[in-house]
Amino acid sequence: MTAGTALKTLLERREIVLAPGAPDSMTARLVEAAGFPAVYMTGFGATASRLGMPDIGLLSQTEMTEHARNMTRAVSIPVIADADTGYGGPSNIDRTVREYLQAGAAAIHLEDQAMPKRCGQSSGVRLVDAESGVKRLRCALRARGSADLLVIGRTDALPVAGVAEAVRRARLYQDAGADLVFVDGIKRIRDLEAVAAAVEGPKAVSVVDGNETTALTAADLQELGFSLAFYAVTALFTATRAVADALSHLRSAGTPAGGPPQHSYTEFSRLVGTDLHAELDERFGG
């Protein structure tokens, strides 16, 4: 079963699919180990982990697809990948889809921002016109052909132009053939509820730590009609806080002893699959 088919099967069960964000392959392993059925390769996290910089369109197509390829190799659950704007014109979008297919991604989302893009939760987002957003999706769908890759149409119109325009674009992207639609930039419960009520069919939502939408549970989101939920920054923000606390303790105490909880060497070795490679060495090594 391909990754795309596996994700389709999950979505057909009509139980909301929770996909925590992973900034890197190690975190993706932790997502899988925690029992989640899918993982979200967040562009925000990828940019932070690779460059230590903000999500302002700095990573190239090749860097993002390489990131996806490493992640799909690290886990057996479907990887849903951020494909930004497609990284250029129609030929770039065509190549982007083919590269993500070769990387083993289960799904990608394409957004209707103008370059240079921004994180959907931040200020400074600029949109292309809705017709251009539709054309991007149609180009991606043509490049996909009959392959098992889900294409998610994302609109960043809500913080720029309001709920009504975001809903209008989401419906246009559904009509263009997107497998799911995704209104990003939702921070308030009332906006989330408005989108849920106005957009029928398969749709994704991003729940971002620090926003009031975190008060809604997975059951709440499912009842509202969402098929897929991203938790893009939960692991990233938790990890950076933990590292900062551990380093602060080390700096002040002069020893890691007594610092924040951490994995043991044995636990970490198990997470990265050391046992498999030890067995390979034992069986086939010189």
C-alpha positions as YAML, in Angstrom:
chain: A
units: angstrom
residues:
- id: 1
  name: MET
  ca: [0.00, 0.00, 0.00]
- id: 2
  name: THR
  ca: [1.37, 3.42, -0.95]
- id: 3
  name: ALA
  ca: [1.47, 6.25, 1.55]
- id: 4
  name: GLY
  ca: [-1.26, 8.08, -0.35]
- id: 5
  name: THR
  ca: [-3.52, 5.03, -0.32]
- id: 6
  name: ALA
  ca: [-2.88, 4.58, 3.40]
- id: 7
  name: LEU
  ca: [-3.93, 8.18, 4.07]
- id: 8
  name: LYS
  ca: [-7.03, 7.82, 1.89]
- id: 9
  name: THR
  ca: [-7.99, 4.72, 3.86]
- id: 10
  name: LEU
  ca: [-7.65, 6.64, 7.12]
- id: 11
  name: LEU
  ca: [-9.78, 9.50, 5.82]
- id: 12
  name: GLU
  ca: [-12.48, 7.14, 4.53]
- id: 13
  name: ARG
  ca: [-13.05, 5.87, 8.06]
- id: 14
  name: ARG
  ca: [-14.69, 9.23, 8.81]
- id: 15
  name: GLU
  ca: [-12.77, 9.56, 12.06]
- id: 16
  name: ILE
  ca: [-10.69, 12.70, 12.18]
- id: 17
  name: VAL
  ca: [-7.01, 12.08, 11.41]
- id: 18
  name: LEU
  ca: [-4.65, 13.83, 13.80]
- id: 19
  name: ALA
  ca: [-1.29, 14.71, 12.26]
- id: 20
  name: PRO
  ca: [1.14, 16.41, 14.67]
- id: 21
  name: GLY
  ca: [3.80, 18.53, 13.02]
- id: 22
  name: ALA
  ca: [7.38, 17.33, 12.86]
- id: 23
  name: PRO
  ca: [10.23, 19.74, 12.15]
- id: 24
  name: ASP
  ca: [12.62, 16.85, 11.44]
- id: 25
  name: SER
  ca: [12.84, 13.08, 11.03]
- id: 26
  name: MET
  ca: [13.60, 12.45, 14.71]
- id: 27
  name: THR
  ca: [10.39, 14.18, 15.73]
- id: 28
  name: ALA
  ca: [8.51, 12.24, 13.06]
- id: 29
  name: ARG
  ca: [9.70, 9.04, 14.74]
- id: 30
  name: LEU
  ca: [8.36, 10.34, 18.05]
- id: 31
  name: VAL
  ca: [5.00, 11.12, 16.42]
- id: 32
  name: GLU
  ca: [4.80, 7.56, 15.12]
- id: 33
  name: ALA
  ca: [5.95, 6.09, 18.45]
- id: 34
  name: ALA
  ca: [3.18, 8.03, 20.22]
- id: 35
  name: GLY
  ca: [0.62, 6.19, 18.11]
- id: 36
  name: PHE
  ca: [-0.53, 8.90, 15.71]
- id: 37
  name: PRO
  ca: [-1.70, 7.65, 12.29]
- id: 38
  name: ALA
  ca: [0.01, 10.40, 10.25]
- id: 39
  name: VAL
  ca: [2.63, 13.12, 10.56]
- id: 40
  name: TYR
  ca: [2.70, 16.64, 9.15]
- id: 41
  name: MET
  ca: [5.95, 17.94, 7.67]
- id: 42
  name: THR
  ca: [5.57, 21.57, 8.66]
- id: 43
  name: GLY
  ca: [7.38, 24.18, 6.60]
- id: 44
  name: PHE
  ca: [7.56, 26.39, 9.69]
- id: 45
  name: GLY
  ca: [9.39, 23.63, 11.56]
- id: 46
  name: ALA
  ca: [11.53, 22.60, 8.60]
- id: 47
  name: THR
  ca: [12.80, 26.15, 8.18]
- id: 48
  name: ALA
  ca: [13.51, 26.46, 11.90]
- id: 49
  name: SER
  ca: [15.30, 23.11, 12.14]
- id: 50
  name: ARG
  ca: [17.38, 23.48, 8.96]
- id: 51
  name: LEU
  ca: [18.16, 27.20, 9.06]
- id: 52
  name: GLY
  ca: [17.20, 28.45, 12.51]
- id: 53
  name: MET
  ca: [15.19, 31.11, 10.69]
- id: 54
  name: PRO
  ca: [11.52, 32.10, 10.28]
- id: 55
  name: ASP
  ca: [9.08, 30.67, 7.75]
- id: 56
  name: ILE
  ca: [9.34, 33.40, 5.11]
- id: 57
  name: GLY
  ca: [9.95, 31.32, 2.00]
- id: 58
  name: LEU
  ca: [13.66, 30.75, 2.52]
- id: 59
  name: LEU
  ca: [13.77, 27.01, 1.82]
- id: 60
  name: SER
  ca: [13.91, 25.96, -1.82]
- id: 61
  name: GLN
  ca: [11.94, 23.22, -3.52]
- id: 62
  name: THR
  ca: [14.90, 20.84, -3.43]
- id: 63
  name: GLU
  ca: [15.53, 21.47, 0.27]
- id: 64
  name: MET
  ca: [11.88, 20.85, 1.13]
- id: 65
  name: THR
  ca: [11.56, 17.69, -0.95]
- id: 66
  name: GLU
  ca: [14.84, 16.36, 0.47]
- id: 67
  name: HIS
  ca: [13.43, 17.04, 3.94]
- id: 68
  name: ALA
  ca: [10.30, 15.08, 3.01]
- id: 69
  name: ARG
  ca: [12.34, 12.20, 1.59]
- id: 70
  name: ASN
  ca: [14.32, 11.86, 4.82]
- id: 71
  name: MET
  ca: [11.11, 11.92, 6.84]
- id: 72
  name: THR
  ca: [9.31, 9.27, 4.78]
- id: 73
  name: ARG
  ca: [12.34, 7.01, 5.19]
- id: 74
  name: ALA
  ca: [12.25, 7.44, 8.95]
- id: 75
  name: VAL
  ca: [8.61, 6.45, 9.53]
- id: 76
  name: SER
  ca: [6.02, 4.03, 8.22]
- id: 77
  name: ILE
  ca: [3.00, 6.33, 8.71]
- id: 78
  name: PRO
  ca: [1.85, 8.74, 5.96]
- id: 79
  name: VAL
  ca: [3.71, 12.05, 5.71]
- id: 80
  name: ILE
  ca: [1.65, 15.10, 4.74]
- id: 81
  name: ALA
  ca: [4.02, 17.74, 3.39]
- id: 82
  name: ASP
  ca: [3.95, 21.50, 3.04]
- id: 83
  name: ALA
  ca: [4.64, 22.40, -0.60]
- id: 84
  name: ASP
  ca: [4.32, 26.17, -0.09]
- id: 85
  name: THR
  ca: [3.28, 27.90, -3.34]
- id: 86
  name: GLY
  ca: [4.76, 25.25, -5.63]
- id: 87
  name: TYR
  ca: [8.00, 27.28, -5.88]
- id: 88
  name: GLY
  ca: [7.32, 29.15, -9.11]
- id: 89
  name: GLY
  ca: [5.30, 28.86, -12.30]
- id: 90
  name: PRO
  ca: [3.53, 25.87, -13.83]
- id: 91
  name: SER
  ca: [6.74, 24.02, -14.70]
- id: 92
  name: ASN
  ca: [7.97, 24.46, -11.12]
- id: 93
  name: ILE
  ca: [4.67, 23.16, -9.75]
- id: 94
  name: ASP
  ca: [4.81, 20.18, -12.10]
- id: 95
  name: ARG
  ca: [8.30, 19.32, -10.88]
- id: 96
  name: THR
  ca: [7.33, 19.93, -7.24]
- id: 97
  name: VAL
  ca: [4.55, 17.35, -7.45]
- id: 98
  name: ARG
  ca: [6.82, 14.80, -9.12]
- id: 99
  name: GLU
  ca: [9.58, 15.36, -6.55]
- id: 100
  name: TYR
  ca: [7.17, 14.89, -3.62]
- id: 101
  name: LEU
  ca: [5.83, 11.74, -5.28]
- id: 102
  name: GLN
  ca: [9.36, 10.36, -5.58]
- id: 103
  name: ALA
  ca: [9.99, 11.35, -1.97]
- id: 104
  name: GLY
  ca: [7.10, 9.14, -0.87]
- id: 105
  name: ALA
  ca: [4.79, 11.84, 0.50]
- id: 106
  name: ALA
  ca: [1.17, 10.87, 1.05]
- id: 107
  name: ALA
  ca: [-0.17, 14.38, 0.48]
- id: 108
  name: ILE
  ca: [0.94, 17.93, -0.17]
- id: 109
  name: HIS
  ca: [-0.78, 21.26, 0.28]
- id: 110
  name: LEU
  ca: [-0.42, 24.20, -2.08]
- id: 111
  name: GLU
  ca: [-1.26, 27.70, -0.93]
- id: 112
  name: ASP
  ca: [-2.50, 30.84, -2.66]
- id: 113
  name: GLN
  ca: [0.13, 33.22, -1.32]
- id: 114
  name: ALA
  ca: [2.35, 35.44, -3.45]
- id: 115
  name: MET
  ca: [6.07, 35.03, -3.07]
- id: 116
  name: PRO
  ca: [7.87, 35.62, -0.83]
- id: 117
  name: LYS
  ca: [5.43, 33.65, 1.27]
- id: 118
  name: ARG
  ca: [4.86, 33.89, 5.02]
- id: 119
  name: CYS
  ca: [3.72, 31.57, 7.77]
- id: 120
  name: GLY
  ca: [-0.07, 31.56, 7.65]
- id: 121
  name: GLN
  ca: [-0.24, 32.67, 11.28]
- id: 122
  name: SER
  ca: [1.97, 35.73, 10.78]
- id: 123
  name: SER
  ca: [1.46, 39.19, 9.33]
- id: 124
  name: GLY
  ca: [2.60, 40.25, 5.89]
- id: 125
  name: VAL
  ca: [0.74, 37.57, 3.92]
- id: 126
  name: ARG
  ca: [0.02, 38.61, 0.32]
- id: 127
  name: LEU
  ca: [-2.38, 36.66, -1.89]
- id: 128
  name: VAL
  ca: [-2.45, 35.82, -5.56]
- id: 129
  name: ASP
  ca: [-5.89, 36.17, -7.12]
- id: 130
  name: ALA
  ca: [-8.27, 33.25, -6.71]
- id: 131
  name: GLU
  ca: [-8.04, 32.28, -10.39]
- id: 132
  name: SER
  ca: [-4.27, 31.88, -10.04]
- id: 133
  name: GLY
  ca: [-4.83, 29.70, -6.97]
- id: 134
  name: VAL
  ca: [-7.18, 27.51, -8.99]
- id: 135
  name: LYS
  ca: [-4.64, 27.21, -11.81]
- id: 136
  name: ARG
  ca: [-1.91, 26.15, -9.37]
- id: 137
  name: LEU
  ca: [-4.11, 23.34, -8.13]
- id: 138
  name: ARG
  ca: [-5.13, 22.22, -11.61]
- id: 139
  name: CYS
  ca: [-1.48, 22.13, -12.63]
- id: 140
  name: ALA
  ca: [-0.64, 20.03, -9.57]
- id: 141
  name: LEU
  ca: [-3.51, 17.64, -10.24]
- id: 142
  name: ARG
  ca: [-2.40, 17.17, -13.83]
- id: 143
  name: ALA
  ca: [1.16, 16.46, -12.69]
- id: 144
  name: ARG
  ca: [-0.15, 13.92, -10.17]
- id: 145
  name: GLY
  ca: [-2.10, 12.03, -12.79]
- id: 146
  name: SER
  ca: [-3.27, 8.69, -11.43]
- id: 147
  name: ALA
  ca: [-0.66, 8.53, -8.66]
- id: 148
  name: ASP
  ca: [-1.75, 8.11, -5.04]
- id: 149
  name: LEU
  ca: [-0.86, 11.58, -3.82]
- id: 150
  name: LEU
  ca: [-3.53, 13.72, -2.19]
- id: 151
  name: VAL
  ca: [-3.50, 17.39, -3.19]
- id: 152
  name: ILE
  ca: [-4.81, 19.79, -0.55]
- id: 153
  name: GLY
  ca: [-5.87, 23.27, -1.62]
- id: 154
  name: ARG
  ca: [-4.85, 25.77, 1.02]
- id: 155
  name: THR
  ca: [-6.02, 29.36, 1.23]
- id: 156
  name: ASP
  ca: [-4.42, 32.02, 3.40]
- id: 157
  name: ALA
  ca: [-7.18, 34.52, 2.69]
- id: 158
  name: LEU
  ca: [-8.78, 34.58, 6.15]
- id: 159
  name: PRO
  ca: [-6.39, 36.98, 7.94]
- id: 160
  name: VAL
  ca: [-6.02, 39.13, 4.82]
- id: 161
  name: ALA
  ca: [-9.54, 39.31, 3.40]
- id: 162
  name: GLY
  ca: [-11.84, 37.72, 5.98]
- id: 163
  name: VAL
  ca: [-13.89, 34.58, 6.41]
- id: 164
  name: ALA
  ca: [-16.17, 35.11, 3.43]
- id: 165
  name: GLU
  ca: [-13.28, 35.33, 0.96]
- id: 166
  name: ALA
  ca: [-11.53, 32.35, 2.57]
- id: 167
  name: VAL
  ca: [-14.72, 30.31, 2.20]
- id: 168
  name: ARG
  ca: [-15.16, 31.44, -1.42]
- id: 169
  name: ARG
  ca: [-11.64, 30.36, -2.30]
- id: 170
  name: ALA
  ca: [-11.96, 27.05, -0.46]
- id: 171
  name: ARG
  ca: [-15.06, 26.25, -2.52]
- id: 172
  name: LEU
  ca: [-13.30, 27.24, -5.75]
- id: 173
  name: TYR
  ca: [-10.42, 24.92, -4.87]
- id: 174
  name: GLN
  ca: [-12.87, 22.10, -4.20]
- id: 175
  name: ASP
  ca: [-14.42, 22.71, -7.61]
- id: 176
  name: ALA
  ca: [-10.93, 22.60, -9.14]
- id: 177
  name: GLY
  ca: [-10.56, 19.03, -7.85]
- id: 178
  name: ALA
  ca: [-8.58, 19.35, -4.61]
- id: 179
  name: ASP
  ca: [-8.91, 16.24, -2.46]
- id: 180
  name: LEU
  ca: [-9.25, 18.39, 0.67]
- id: 181
  name: VAL
  ca: [-9.28, 22.11, 1.35]
- id: 182
  name: PHE
  ca: [-7.47, 23.91, 4.14]
- id: 183
  name: VAL
  ca: [-8.21, 27.41, 5.42]
- id: 184
  name: ASP
  ca: [-5.08, 28.47, 7.28]
- id: 185
  name: GLY
  ca: [-4.56, 31.34, 9.68]
- id: 186
  name: ILE
  ca: [-7.53, 30.53, 11.93]
- id: 187
  name: LYS
  ca: [-6.93, 31.84, 15.45]
- id: 188
  name: ARG
  ca: [-10.45, 32.25, 16.85]
- id: 189
  name: ILE
  ca: [-13.05, 29.58, 17.55]
- id: 190
  name: ARG
  ca: [-15.80, 31.63, 15.92]
- id: 191
  name: ASP
  ca: [-13.82, 31.79, 12.66]
- id: 192
  name: LEU
  ca: [-13.15, 28.07, 12.79]
- id: 193
  name: GLU
  ca: [-16.84, 27.38, 13.34]
- id: 194
  name: ALA
  ca: [-17.79, 29.71, 10.48]
- id: 195
  name: VAL
  ca: [-15.45, 27.92, 8.08]
- id: 196
  name: ALA
  ca: [-16.71, 24.53, 9.23]
- id: 197
  name: ALA
  ca: [-20.33, 25.54, 8.66]
- id: 198
  name: ALA
  ca: [-19.76, 27.11, 5.24]
- id: 199
  name: VAL
  ca: [-17.34, 24.62, 3.65]
- id: 200
  name: GLU
  ca: [-18.76, 21.17, 3.04]
- id: 201
  name: GLY
  ca: [-16.74, 18.09, 2.16]
- id: 202
  name: PRO
  ca: [-13.26, 16.95, 3.22]
- id: 203
  name: LYS
  ca: [-11.31, 19.71, 4.93]
- id: 204
  name: ALA
  ca: [-8.26, 20.21, 7.11]
- id: 205
  name: VAL
  ca: [-7.66, 22.57, 10.01]
- id: 206
  name: SER
  ca: [-4.50, 23.73, 11.75]
- id: 207
  name: VAL
  ca: [-4.63, 24.10, 15.52]
- id: 208
  name: VAL
  ca: [-1.75, 26.33, 16.61]
- id: 209
  name: ASP
  ca: [-0.53, 26.47, 20.20]
- id: 210
  name: GLY
  ca: [-1.20, 29.84, 21.79]
- id: 211
  name: ASN
  ca: [-4.48, 30.36, 19.90]
- id: 212
  name: GLU
  ca: [-7.91, 29.92, 21.47]
- id: 213
  name: THR
  ca: [-8.65, 27.06, 19.05]
- id: 214
  name: THR
  ca: [-6.61, 24.75, 21.31]
- id: 215
  name: ALA
  ca: [-9.67, 24.72, 23.61]
- id: 216
  name: LEU
  ca: [-11.34, 22.45, 21.03]
- id: 217
  name: THR
  ca: [-10.66, 18.73, 21.29]
- id: 218
  name: ALA
  ca: [-10.28, 16.29, 18.43]
- id: 219
  name: ALA
  ca: [-13.86, 15.18, 19.09]
- id: 220
  name: ASP
  ca: [-15.01, 18.79, 18.77]
- id: 221
  name: LEU
  ca: [-13.22, 19.20, 15.46]
- id: 222
  name: GLN
  ca: [-14.68, 15.97, 14.14]
- id: 223
  name: GLU
  ca: [-18.18, 17.05, 15.14]
- id: 224
  name: LEU
  ca: [-17.63, 20.29, 13.22]
- id: 225
  name: GLY
  ca: [-16.86, 18.23, 10.12]
- id: 226
  name: PHE
  ca: [-13.08, 18.37, 9.79]
- id: 227
  name: SER
  ca: [-11.37, 15.33, 8.32]
- id: 228
  name: LEU
  ca: [-7.76, 16.17, 9.16]
- id: 229
  name: ALA
  ca: [-6.16, 18.23, 11.92]
- id: 230
  name: PHE
  ca: [-2.60, 19.54, 11.94]
- id: 231
  name: TYR
  ca: [-0.83, 20.42, 15.20]
- id: 232
  name: ALA
  ca: [2.06, 22.06, 13.40]
- id: 233
  name: VAL
  ca: [4.08, 23.55, 16.26]
- id: 234
  name: THR
  ca: [3.18, 21.53, 19.37]
- id: 235
  name: ALA
  ca: [6.25, 19.28, 19.25]
- id: 236
  name: LEU
  ca: [8.55, 22.07, 18.03]
- id: 237
  name: PHE
  ca: [7.61, 24.58, 20.73]
- id: 238
  name: THR
  ca: [7.73, 21.92, 23.44]
- id: 239
  name: ALA
  ca: [11.14, 20.71, 22.30]
- id: 240
  name: THR
  ca: [12.75, 24.14, 22.08]
- id: 241
  name: ARG
  ca: [11.42, 25.06, 25.53]
- id: 242
  name: ALA
  ca: [12.80, 21.81, 26.98]
- id: 243
  name: VAL
  ca: [16.22, 22.33, 25.37]
- id: 244
  name: ALA
  ca: [16.36, 25.94, 26.54]
- id: 245
  name: ASP
  ca: [15.51, 24.85, 30.11]
- id: 246
  name: ALA
  ca: [18.09, 22.06, 30.07]
- id: 247
  name: LEU
  ca: [20.85, 24.36, 28.80]
- id: 248
  name: SER
  ca: [19.93, 27.04, 31.32]
- id: 249
  name: HIS
  ca: [20.21, 24.48, 34.11]
- id: 250
  name: LEU
  ca: [23.54, 23.20, 32.77]
- id: 251
  name: ARG
  ca: [24.89, 26.73, 32.56]
- id: 252
  name: SER
  ca: [23.88, 27.63, 36.10]
- id: 253
  name: ALA
  ca: [24.52, 24.29, 37.86]
- id: 254
  name: GLY
  ca: [27.57, 23.17, 35.89]
- id: 255
  name: THR
  ca: [26.07, 19.71, 35.45]
- id: 256
  name: PRO
  ca: [23.03, 18.19, 33.66]
- id: 257
  name: ALA
  ca: [22.20, 16.27, 36.82]
- id: 258
  name: GLY
  ca: [19.00, 17.54, 38.40]
- id: 259
  name: GLY
  ca: [17.86, 19.22, 35.22]
- id: 260
  name: PRO
  ca: [14.64, 18.68, 33.26]
- id: 261
  name: PRO
  ca: [13.53, 15.09, 32.45]
- id: 262
  name: GLN
  ca: [15.21, 13.53, 29.45]
- id: 263
  name: HIS
  ca: [15.43, 10.24, 27.61]
- id: 264
  name: SER
  ca: [18.07, 7.82, 28.74]
- id: 265
  name: TYR
  ca: [20.74, 6.69, 26.28]
- id: 266
  name: THR
  ca: [18.96, 3.33, 26.01]
- id: 267
  name: GLU
  ca: [15.59, 4.92, 25.33]
- id: 268
  name: PHE
  ca: [17.01, 7.23, 22.69]
- id: 269
  name: SER
  ca: [18.89, 4.36, 21.03]
- id: 270
  name: ARG
  ca: [15.64, 2.45, 20.76]
- id: 271
  name: LEU
  ca: [13.89, 5.45, 19.19]
- id: 272
  name: VAL
  ca: [16.47, 5.79, 16.42]
- id: 273
  name: GLY
  ca: [16.47, 2.04, 15.70]
- id: 274
  name: THR
  ca: [19.93, 1.12, 16.98]
- id: 275
  name: ASP
  ca: [18.83, -2.48, 17.57]
- id: 276
  name: LEU
  ca: [18.17, -3.01, 13.88]
- id: 277
  name: HIS
  ca: [21.65, -1.88, 12.90]
- id: 278
  name: ALA
  ca: [23.29, -3.89, 15.68]
- id: 279
  name: GLU
  ca: [21.50, -6.98, 14.34]
- id: 280
  name: LEU
  ca: [22.69, -6.22, 10.80]
- id: 281
  name: ASP
  ca: [26.27, -5.92, 12.03]
- id: 282
  name: GLU
  ca: [25.99, -9.18, 13.96]
- id: 283
  name: ARG
  ca: [24.60, -11.10, 10.99]
- id: 284
  name: PHE
  ca: [26.50, -9.58, 8.08]
- id: 285
  name: GLY
  ca: [29.43, -7.63, 9.52]
- id: 286
  name: GLY
  ca: [33.07, -8.58, 9.04]
...
